[in-house]
GROMACS .gro file of C-alpha atoms in nm:
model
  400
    1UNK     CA    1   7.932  -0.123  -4.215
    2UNK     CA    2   7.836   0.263  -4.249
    3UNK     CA    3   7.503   0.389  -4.150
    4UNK     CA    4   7.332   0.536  -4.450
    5UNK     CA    5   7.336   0.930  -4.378
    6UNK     CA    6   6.893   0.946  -4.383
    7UNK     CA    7   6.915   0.684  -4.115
    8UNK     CA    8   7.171   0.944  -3.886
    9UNK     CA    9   6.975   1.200  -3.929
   10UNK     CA   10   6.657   1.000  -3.825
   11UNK     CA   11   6.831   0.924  -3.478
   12UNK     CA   12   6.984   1.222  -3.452
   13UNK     CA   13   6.656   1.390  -3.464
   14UNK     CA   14   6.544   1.130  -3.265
   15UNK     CA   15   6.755   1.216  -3.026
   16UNK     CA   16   6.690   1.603  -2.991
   17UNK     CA   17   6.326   1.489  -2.955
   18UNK     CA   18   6.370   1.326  -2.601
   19UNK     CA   19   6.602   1.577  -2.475
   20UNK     CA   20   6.345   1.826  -2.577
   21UNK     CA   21   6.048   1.661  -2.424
   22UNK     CA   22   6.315   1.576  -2.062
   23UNK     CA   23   6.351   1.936  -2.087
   24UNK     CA   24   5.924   2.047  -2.121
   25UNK     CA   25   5.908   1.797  -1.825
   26UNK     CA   26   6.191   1.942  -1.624
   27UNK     CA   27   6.110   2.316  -1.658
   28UNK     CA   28   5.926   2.515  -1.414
   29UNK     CA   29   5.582   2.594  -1.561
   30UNK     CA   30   5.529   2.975  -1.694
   31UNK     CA   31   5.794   3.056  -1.440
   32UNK     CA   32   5.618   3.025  -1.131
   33UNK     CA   33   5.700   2.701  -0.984
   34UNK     CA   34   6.140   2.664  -0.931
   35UNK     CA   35   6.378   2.621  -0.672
   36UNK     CA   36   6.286   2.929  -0.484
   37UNK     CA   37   5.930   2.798  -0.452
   38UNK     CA   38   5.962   2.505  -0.310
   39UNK     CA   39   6.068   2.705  -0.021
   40UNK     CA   40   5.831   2.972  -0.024
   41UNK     CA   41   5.492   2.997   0.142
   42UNK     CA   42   5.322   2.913  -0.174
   43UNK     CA   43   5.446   2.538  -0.072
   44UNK     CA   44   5.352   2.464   0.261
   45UNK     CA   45   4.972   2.473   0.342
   46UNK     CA   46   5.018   2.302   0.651
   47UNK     CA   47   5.102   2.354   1.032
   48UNK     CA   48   5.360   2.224   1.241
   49UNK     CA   49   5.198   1.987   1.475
   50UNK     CA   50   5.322   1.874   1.853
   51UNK     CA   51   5.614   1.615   1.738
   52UNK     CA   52   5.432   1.267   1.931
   53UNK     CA   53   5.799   1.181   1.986
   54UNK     CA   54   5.714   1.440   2.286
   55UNK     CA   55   5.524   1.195   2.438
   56UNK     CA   56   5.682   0.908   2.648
   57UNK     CA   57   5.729   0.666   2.411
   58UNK     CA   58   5.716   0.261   2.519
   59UNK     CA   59   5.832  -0.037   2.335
   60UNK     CA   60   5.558  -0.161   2.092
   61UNK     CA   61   5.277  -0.355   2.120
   62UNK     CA   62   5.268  -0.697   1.987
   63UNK     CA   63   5.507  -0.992   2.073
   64UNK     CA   64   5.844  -0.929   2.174
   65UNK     CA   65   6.102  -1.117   2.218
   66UNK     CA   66   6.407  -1.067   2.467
   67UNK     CA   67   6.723  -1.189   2.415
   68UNK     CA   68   6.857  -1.517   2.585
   69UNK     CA   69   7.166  -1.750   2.531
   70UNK     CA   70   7.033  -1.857   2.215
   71UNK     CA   71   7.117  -1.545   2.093
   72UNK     CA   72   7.515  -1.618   2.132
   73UNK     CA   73   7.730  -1.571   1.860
   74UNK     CA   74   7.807  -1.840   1.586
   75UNK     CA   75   7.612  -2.147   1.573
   76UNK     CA   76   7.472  -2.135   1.920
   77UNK     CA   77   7.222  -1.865   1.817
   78UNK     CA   78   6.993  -2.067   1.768
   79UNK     CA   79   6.692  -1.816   1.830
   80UNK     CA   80   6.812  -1.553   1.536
   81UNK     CA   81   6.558  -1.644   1.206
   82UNK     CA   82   6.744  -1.557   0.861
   83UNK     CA   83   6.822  -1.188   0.864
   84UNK     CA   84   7.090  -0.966   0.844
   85UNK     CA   85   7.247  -0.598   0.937
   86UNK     CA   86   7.291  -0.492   0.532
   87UNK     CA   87   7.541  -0.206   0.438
   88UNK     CA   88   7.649  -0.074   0.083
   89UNK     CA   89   7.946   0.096   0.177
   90UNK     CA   90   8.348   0.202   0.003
   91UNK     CA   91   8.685   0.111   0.131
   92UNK     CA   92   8.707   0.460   0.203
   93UNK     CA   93   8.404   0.497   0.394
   94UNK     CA   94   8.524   0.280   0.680
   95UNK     CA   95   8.577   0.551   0.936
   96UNK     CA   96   8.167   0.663   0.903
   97UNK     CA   97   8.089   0.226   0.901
   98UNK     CA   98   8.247   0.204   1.235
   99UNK     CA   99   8.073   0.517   1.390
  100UNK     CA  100   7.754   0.359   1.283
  101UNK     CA  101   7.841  -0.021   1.412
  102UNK     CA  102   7.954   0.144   1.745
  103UNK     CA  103   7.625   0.282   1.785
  104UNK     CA  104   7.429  -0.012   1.661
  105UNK     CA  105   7.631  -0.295   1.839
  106UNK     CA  106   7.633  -0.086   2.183
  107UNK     CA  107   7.223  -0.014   2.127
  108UNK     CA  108   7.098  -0.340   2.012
  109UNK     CA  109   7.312  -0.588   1.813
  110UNK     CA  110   7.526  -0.699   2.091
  111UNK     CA  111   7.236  -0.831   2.261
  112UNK     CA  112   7.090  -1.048   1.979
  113UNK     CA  113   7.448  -1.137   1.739
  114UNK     CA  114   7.300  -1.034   1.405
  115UNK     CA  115   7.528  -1.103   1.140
  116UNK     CA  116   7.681  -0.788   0.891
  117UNK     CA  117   7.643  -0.842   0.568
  118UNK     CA  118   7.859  -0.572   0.367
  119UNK     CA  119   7.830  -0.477   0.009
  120UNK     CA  120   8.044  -0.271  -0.235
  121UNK     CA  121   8.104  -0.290  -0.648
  122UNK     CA  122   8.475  -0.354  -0.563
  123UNK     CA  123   8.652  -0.580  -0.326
  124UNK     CA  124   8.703  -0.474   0.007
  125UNK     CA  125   9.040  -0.419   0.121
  126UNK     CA  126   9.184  -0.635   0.422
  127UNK     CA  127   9.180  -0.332   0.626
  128UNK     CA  128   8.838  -0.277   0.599
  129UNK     CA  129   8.753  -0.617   0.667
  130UNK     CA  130   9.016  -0.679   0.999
  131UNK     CA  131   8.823  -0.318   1.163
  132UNK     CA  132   8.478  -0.446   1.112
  133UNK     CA  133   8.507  -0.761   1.203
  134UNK     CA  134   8.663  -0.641   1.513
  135UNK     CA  135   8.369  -0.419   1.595
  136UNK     CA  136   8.128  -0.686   1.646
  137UNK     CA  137   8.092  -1.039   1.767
  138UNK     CA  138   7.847  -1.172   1.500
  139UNK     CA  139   7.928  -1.273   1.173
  140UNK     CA  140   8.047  -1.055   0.896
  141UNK     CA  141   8.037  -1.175   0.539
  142UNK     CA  142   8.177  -0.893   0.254
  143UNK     CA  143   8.030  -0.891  -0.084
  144UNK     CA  144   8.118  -0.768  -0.411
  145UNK     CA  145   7.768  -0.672  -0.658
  146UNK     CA  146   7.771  -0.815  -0.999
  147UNK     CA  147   7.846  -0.591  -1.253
  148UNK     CA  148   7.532  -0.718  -1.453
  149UNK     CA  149   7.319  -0.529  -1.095
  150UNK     CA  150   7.578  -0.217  -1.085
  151UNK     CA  151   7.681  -0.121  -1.463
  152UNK     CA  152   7.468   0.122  -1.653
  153UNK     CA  153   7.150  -0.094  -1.874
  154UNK     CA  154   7.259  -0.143  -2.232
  155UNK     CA  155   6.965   0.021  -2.277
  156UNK     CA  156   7.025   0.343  -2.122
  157UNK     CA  157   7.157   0.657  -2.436
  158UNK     CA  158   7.470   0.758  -2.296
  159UNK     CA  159   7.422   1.128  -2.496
  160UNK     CA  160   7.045   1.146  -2.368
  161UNK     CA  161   7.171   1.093  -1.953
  162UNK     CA  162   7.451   1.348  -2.021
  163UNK     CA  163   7.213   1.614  -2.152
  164UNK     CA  164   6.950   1.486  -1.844
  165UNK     CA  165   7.235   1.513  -1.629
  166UNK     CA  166   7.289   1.932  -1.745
  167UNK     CA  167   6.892   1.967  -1.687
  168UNK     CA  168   6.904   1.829  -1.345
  169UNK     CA  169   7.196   2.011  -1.233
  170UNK     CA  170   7.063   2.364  -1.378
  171UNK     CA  171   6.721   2.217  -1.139
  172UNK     CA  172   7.018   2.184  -0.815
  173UNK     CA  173   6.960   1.838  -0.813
  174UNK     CA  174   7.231   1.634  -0.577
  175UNK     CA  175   7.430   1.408  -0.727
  176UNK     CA  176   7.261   1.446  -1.066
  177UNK     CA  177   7.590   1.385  -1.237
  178UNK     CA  178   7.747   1.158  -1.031
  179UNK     CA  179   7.673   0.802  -1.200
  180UNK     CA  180   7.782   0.585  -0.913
  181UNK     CA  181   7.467   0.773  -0.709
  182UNK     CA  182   7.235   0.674  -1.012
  183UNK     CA  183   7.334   0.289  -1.024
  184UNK     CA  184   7.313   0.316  -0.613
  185UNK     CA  185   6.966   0.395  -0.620
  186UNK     CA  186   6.904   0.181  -0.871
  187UNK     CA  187   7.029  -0.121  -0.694
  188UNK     CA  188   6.892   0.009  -0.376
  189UNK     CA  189   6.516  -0.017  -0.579
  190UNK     CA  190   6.508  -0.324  -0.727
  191UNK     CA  191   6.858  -0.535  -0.735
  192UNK     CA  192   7.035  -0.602  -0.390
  193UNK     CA  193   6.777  -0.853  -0.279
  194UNK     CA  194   6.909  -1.039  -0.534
  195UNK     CA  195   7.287  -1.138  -0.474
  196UNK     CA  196   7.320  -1.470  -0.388
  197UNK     CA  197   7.420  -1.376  -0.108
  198UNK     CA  198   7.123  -1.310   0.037
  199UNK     CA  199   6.909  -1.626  -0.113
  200UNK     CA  200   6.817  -1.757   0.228
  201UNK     CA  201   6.766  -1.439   0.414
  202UNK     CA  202   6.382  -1.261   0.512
  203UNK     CA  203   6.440  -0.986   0.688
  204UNK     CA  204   6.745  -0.675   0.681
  205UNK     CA  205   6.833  -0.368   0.842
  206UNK     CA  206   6.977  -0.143   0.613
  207UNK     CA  207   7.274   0.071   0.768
  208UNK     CA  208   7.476   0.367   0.657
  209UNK     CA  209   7.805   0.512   0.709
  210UNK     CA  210   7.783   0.820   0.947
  211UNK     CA  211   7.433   0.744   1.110
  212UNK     CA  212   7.326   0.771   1.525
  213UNK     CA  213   7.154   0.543   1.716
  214UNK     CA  214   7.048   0.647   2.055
  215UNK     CA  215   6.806   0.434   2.228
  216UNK     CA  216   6.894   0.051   2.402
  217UNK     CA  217   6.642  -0.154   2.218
  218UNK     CA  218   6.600  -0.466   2.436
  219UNK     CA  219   6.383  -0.669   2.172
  220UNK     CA  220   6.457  -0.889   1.871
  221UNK     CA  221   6.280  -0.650   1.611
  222UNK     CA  222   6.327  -0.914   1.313
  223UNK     CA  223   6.125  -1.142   1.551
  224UNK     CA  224   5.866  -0.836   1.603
  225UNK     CA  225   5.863  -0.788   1.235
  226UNK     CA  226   5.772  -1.159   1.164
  227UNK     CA  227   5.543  -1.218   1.475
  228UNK     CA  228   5.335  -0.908   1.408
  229UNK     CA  229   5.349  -0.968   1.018
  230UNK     CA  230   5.472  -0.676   0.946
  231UNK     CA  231   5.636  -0.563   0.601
  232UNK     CA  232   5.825  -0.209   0.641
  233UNK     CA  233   5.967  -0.048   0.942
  234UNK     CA  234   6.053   0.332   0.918
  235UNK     CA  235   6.162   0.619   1.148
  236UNK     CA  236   6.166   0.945   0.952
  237UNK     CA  237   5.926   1.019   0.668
  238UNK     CA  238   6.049   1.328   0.393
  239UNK     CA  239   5.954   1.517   0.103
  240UNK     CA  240   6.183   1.460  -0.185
  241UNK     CA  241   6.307   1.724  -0.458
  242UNK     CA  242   6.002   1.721  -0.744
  243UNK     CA  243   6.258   1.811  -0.970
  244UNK     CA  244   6.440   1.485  -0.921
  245UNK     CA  245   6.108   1.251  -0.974
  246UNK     CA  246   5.923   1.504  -1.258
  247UNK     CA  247   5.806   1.135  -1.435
  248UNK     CA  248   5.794   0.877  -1.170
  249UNK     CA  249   5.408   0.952  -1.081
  250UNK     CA  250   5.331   0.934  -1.465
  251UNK     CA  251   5.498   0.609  -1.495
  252UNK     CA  252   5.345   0.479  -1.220
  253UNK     CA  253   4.995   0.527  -1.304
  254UNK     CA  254   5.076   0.406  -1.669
  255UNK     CA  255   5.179   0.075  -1.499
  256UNK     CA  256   4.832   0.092  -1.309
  257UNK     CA  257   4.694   0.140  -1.594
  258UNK     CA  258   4.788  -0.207  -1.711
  259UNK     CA  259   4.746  -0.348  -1.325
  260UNK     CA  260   4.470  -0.229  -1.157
  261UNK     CA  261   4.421  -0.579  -0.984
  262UNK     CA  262   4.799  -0.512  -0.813
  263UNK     CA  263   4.622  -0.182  -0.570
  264UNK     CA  264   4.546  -0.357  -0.222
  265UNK     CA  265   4.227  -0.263  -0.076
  266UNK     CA  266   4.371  -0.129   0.223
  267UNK     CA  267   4.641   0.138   0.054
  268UNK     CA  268   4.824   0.440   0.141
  269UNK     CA  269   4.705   0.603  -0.158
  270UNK     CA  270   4.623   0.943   0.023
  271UNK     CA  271   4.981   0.977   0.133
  272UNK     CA  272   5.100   0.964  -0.183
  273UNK     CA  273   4.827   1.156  -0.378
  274UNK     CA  274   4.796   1.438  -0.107
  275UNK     CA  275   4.852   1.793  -0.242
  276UNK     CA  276   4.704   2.017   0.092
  277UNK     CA  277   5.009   2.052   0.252
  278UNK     CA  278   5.259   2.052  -0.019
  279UNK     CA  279   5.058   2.139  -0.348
  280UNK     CA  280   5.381   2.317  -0.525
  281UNK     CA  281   5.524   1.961  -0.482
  282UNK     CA  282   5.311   1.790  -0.581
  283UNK     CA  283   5.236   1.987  -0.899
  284UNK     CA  284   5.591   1.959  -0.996
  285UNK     CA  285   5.605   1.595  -0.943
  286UNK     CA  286   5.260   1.530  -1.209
  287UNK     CA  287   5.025   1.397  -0.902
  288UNK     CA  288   5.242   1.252  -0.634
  289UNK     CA  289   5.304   1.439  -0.342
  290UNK     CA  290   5.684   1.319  -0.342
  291UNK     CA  291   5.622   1.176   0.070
  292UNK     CA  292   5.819   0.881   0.112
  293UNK     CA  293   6.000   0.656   0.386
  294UNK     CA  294   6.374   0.794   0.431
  295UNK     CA  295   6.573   0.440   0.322
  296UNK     CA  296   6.871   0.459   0.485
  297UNK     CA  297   6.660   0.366   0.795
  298UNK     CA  298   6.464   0.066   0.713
  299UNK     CA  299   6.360  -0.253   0.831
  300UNK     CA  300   6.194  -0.495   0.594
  301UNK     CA  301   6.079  -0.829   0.472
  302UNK     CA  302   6.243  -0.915   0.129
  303UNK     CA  303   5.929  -1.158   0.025
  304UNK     CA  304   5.736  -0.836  -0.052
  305UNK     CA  305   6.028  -0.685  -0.282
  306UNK     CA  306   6.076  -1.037  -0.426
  307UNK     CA  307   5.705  -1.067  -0.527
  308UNK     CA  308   5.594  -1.064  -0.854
  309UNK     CA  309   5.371  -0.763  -0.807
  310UNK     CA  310   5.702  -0.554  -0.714
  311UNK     CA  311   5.897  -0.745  -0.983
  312UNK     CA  312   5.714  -0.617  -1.243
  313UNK     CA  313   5.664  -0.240  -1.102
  314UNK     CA  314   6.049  -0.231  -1.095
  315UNK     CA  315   6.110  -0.376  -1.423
  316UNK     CA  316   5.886  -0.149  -1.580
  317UNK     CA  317   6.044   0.187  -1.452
  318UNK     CA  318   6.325   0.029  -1.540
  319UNK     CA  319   6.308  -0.010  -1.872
  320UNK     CA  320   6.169   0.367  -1.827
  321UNK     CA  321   6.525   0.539  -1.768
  322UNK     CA  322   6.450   0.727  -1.487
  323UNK     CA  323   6.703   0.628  -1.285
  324UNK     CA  324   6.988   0.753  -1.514
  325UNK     CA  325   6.766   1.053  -1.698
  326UNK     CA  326   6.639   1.164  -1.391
  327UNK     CA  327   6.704   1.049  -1.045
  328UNK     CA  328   6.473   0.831  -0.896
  329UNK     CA  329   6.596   0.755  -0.561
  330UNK     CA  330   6.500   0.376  -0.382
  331UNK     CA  331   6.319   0.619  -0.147
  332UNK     CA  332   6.052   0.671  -0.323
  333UNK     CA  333   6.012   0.394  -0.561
  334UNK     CA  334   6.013   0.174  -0.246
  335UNK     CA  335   5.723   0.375  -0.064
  336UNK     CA  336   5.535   0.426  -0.349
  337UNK     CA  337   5.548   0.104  -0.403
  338UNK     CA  338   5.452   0.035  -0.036
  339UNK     CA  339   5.211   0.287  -0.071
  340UNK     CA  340   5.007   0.152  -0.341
  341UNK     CA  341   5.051  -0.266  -0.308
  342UNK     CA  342   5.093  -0.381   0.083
  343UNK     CA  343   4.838  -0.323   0.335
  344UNK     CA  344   4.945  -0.022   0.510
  345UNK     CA  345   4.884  -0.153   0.841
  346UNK     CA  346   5.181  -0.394   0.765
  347UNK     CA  347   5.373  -0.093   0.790
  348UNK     CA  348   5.558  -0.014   1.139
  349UNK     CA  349   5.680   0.340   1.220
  350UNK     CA  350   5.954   0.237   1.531
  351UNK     CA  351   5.926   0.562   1.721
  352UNK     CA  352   6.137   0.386   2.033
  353UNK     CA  353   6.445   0.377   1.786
  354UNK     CA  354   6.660   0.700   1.783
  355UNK     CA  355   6.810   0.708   1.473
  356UNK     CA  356   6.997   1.081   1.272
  357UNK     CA  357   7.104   1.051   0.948
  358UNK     CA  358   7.225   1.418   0.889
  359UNK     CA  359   7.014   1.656   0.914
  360UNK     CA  360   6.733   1.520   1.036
  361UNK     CA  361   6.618   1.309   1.385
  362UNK     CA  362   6.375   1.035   1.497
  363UNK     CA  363   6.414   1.137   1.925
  364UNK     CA  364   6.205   0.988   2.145
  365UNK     CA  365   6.102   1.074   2.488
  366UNK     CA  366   6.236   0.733   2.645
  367UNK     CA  367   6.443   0.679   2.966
  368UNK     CA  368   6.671   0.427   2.748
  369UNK     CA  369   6.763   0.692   2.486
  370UNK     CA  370   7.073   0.915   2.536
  371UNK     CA  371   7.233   1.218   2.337
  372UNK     CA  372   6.901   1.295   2.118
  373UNK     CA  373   6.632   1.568   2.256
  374UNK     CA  374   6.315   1.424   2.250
  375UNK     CA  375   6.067   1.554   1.948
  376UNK     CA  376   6.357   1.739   1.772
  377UNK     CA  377   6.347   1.664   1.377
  378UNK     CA  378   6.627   1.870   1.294
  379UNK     CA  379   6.931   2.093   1.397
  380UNK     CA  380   6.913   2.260   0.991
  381UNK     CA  381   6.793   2.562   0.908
  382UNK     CA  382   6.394   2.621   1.049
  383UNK     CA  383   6.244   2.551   0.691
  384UNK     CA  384   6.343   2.226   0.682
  385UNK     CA  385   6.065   2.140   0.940
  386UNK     CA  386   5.856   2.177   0.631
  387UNK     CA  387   5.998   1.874   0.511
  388UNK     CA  388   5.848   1.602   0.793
  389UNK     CA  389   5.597   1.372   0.629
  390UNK     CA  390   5.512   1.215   0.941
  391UNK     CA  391   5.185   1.412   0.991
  392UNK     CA  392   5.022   1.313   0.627
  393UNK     CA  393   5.147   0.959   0.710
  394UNK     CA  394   4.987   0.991   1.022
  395UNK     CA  395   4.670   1.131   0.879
  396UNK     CA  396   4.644   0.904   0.605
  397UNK     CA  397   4.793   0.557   0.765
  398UNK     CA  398   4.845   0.539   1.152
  399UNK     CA  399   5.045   0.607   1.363
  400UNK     CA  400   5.178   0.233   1.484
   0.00000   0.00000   0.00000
């Protein structure tokens, strides 16, 4: 049946009333605050501080747990509790999987048998399967994400994200109009804990294609995680692009608003609300100082992402769009997140893991690391130094 025209004209003004008011959010205010900026001295209030990865850096205090027999692979691992090595990764990608399972396996895995658990939004191919398989002894298990946690919400206006799209690439946003990169990081946030194929596991280690590792870690840290109740492990802490995330921090304190009871006591507030060291940032991002935990390191416990305080804080910036009409990344939805509902002592930086994810380093000053220069955060261009996190976290949180 036809729409009656006064009804298309209602949504199509509708319509031009969003895009308008993405736009008023999106734009640089009177001029003075764009890309240029965010560079400039304007942006950076702070000083760069002796990098404690200069210091000789131990294993961590707390229980620790070595490996043993019971660590062999298949069922006579006894000793390994229910947690996995987790990797969204293509077919095509398989050359930068390997690099990264080389360096894992050699560092850590081989020690302790962890299984791989590999995800994509399309089968993997046989070859992909027969060269990662080969590259470890534990268990591998390859799973394709349910279109219903990978295809764009019904609610989502396709016209509205294509116009979003054009206002976050005039802003140089990465990725802004690649759609596979929005569902990622919206799966990332709030939807791969829930395949089925991950129903009986706690704890994962998420892994990318094309990352380092550099250090021999001679501990179970899934065990350290659980003995030491800990939630979130990190190694590198960044600034993200305000014009990516202009209305994350006003959704956020709308769903506050309606949850006050959900803050814990002992927060991380500061290190997301600081605007000393970055305050161009943090102006462009409405209140948040855009610091967050770089995900494609991270160790965590999926009961605190499976909660019903998390639950609902996803579901509600879901519903909000951001992730197609702007591009909220899992980085910072997860650490805010962190930041504002789990006790931030829970929270574990692992300083003894050398880790690079291009461009930037976690090197510690350890006998048992090789091929990373202790303290170095990057081998980019100088400016990019403004971009370590690590010293509000530190100021704010701890430094455990």
């Amino acid at each position: 049946m036809a729409i009656a025209r006064p009804v298309r004209a209602l949504a199509l003004a509708a319509l031009f009333i969003l895009i308008f008011c993405f736009y008023n959010i999106f734009q640089p205010s009177d001029g003075v605050h764009d890309s240029s900026s965010l560079k400039s001295k304007a942006d950076f209030h702070g000083t760069f501080e002796r990098d404690p990865n200069l210091d000789l850096t131990g294993e961590p205090a707390g229980n620790l747990v070595r490996t043993s027999d019971a660590y062999a692979p298949g069922k006579a691992g006894t000793a390994r509790i229910p947690a996995t090595l987790l990797a969204l990764v293509r077919n095509e990608e398989l050359a930068g999987m390997l690099q990264s399972m080389e360096d894992l396996e050699r560092t850590w895995n081989h020690r302790f048998n962890y299984p791989w658990t590999f995800f994509n939004d399309v089968p993997f191919t046989a070859e992909f399967k027969r060269k990662t398989s080969a590259a470890t002894k534990a268990e591998c298990r390859y799973e394709v994400i349910p279109k219903e946690h990978w295809e764009k919400p019904s609610w989502i206006n396709d016209d509205l994200f294509a116009e979003s799209v054009k206002i976050l690439e005039e802003n140089d946003i990465q990725y802004a109009g690649m759609l596979s990169y929005h569902q990622m990081c919206r799966w990332n946030s709030g939807l791969f804990y829930k395949h089925p194929a991950l129903a009986d596991i706690q704890y994962y280690w998420r892994v990318e294609p094309k990352v380092h590792f550099f250090c021999d870690v001679d501990y179970d840290v899934f065990r350290y995680m659980q003995d030491n109740n800990k939630t979130y492990g990190f190694t590198i802490s960044l600034y993200d692009a305000p014009q990516s995330i202009p209305s994350l921090w006003p959704e956020t304190t709308k769903f506050l608003a309606e949850h006050p009871e959900y803050l814990h006591e002992n927060r991380a507030d500061g290190w997301l609300t600081d605007k000393a060291r970055r305050p161009v940032h943090n102006e462009m991002a409405n209140g948040y100082s855009t610091c967050h935990f770089w995900t494609n390191f991270e160790i965590a416990d999926m009961n605190f992402w499976r909660s019903p305080v998390y639950e609902e804080y996803f579901n509600h910036l879901d519903r909000a769009g951001g992730f197609f009409y702007e591009r909220w990344g899992d980085a910072p939805v997860h650490s805010i997140a962190l930041g504002l509902f789990e006790d931030k002592n829970k929270i574990h930086w692992f300083r003894d893991i050398g880790y690079q994810h291009i461009p930037f380093f976690n090197c510690p000053n350890s006998p048992k690391c090789r091929g990373c220069e202790a303290g170095r955060l990057t081998d980019g261009e100088q400016w990019l130094r403004k971009e370590d996190c690590r010293p509000n976290w530190f100021k704010y949180a701890h430094m455990d």
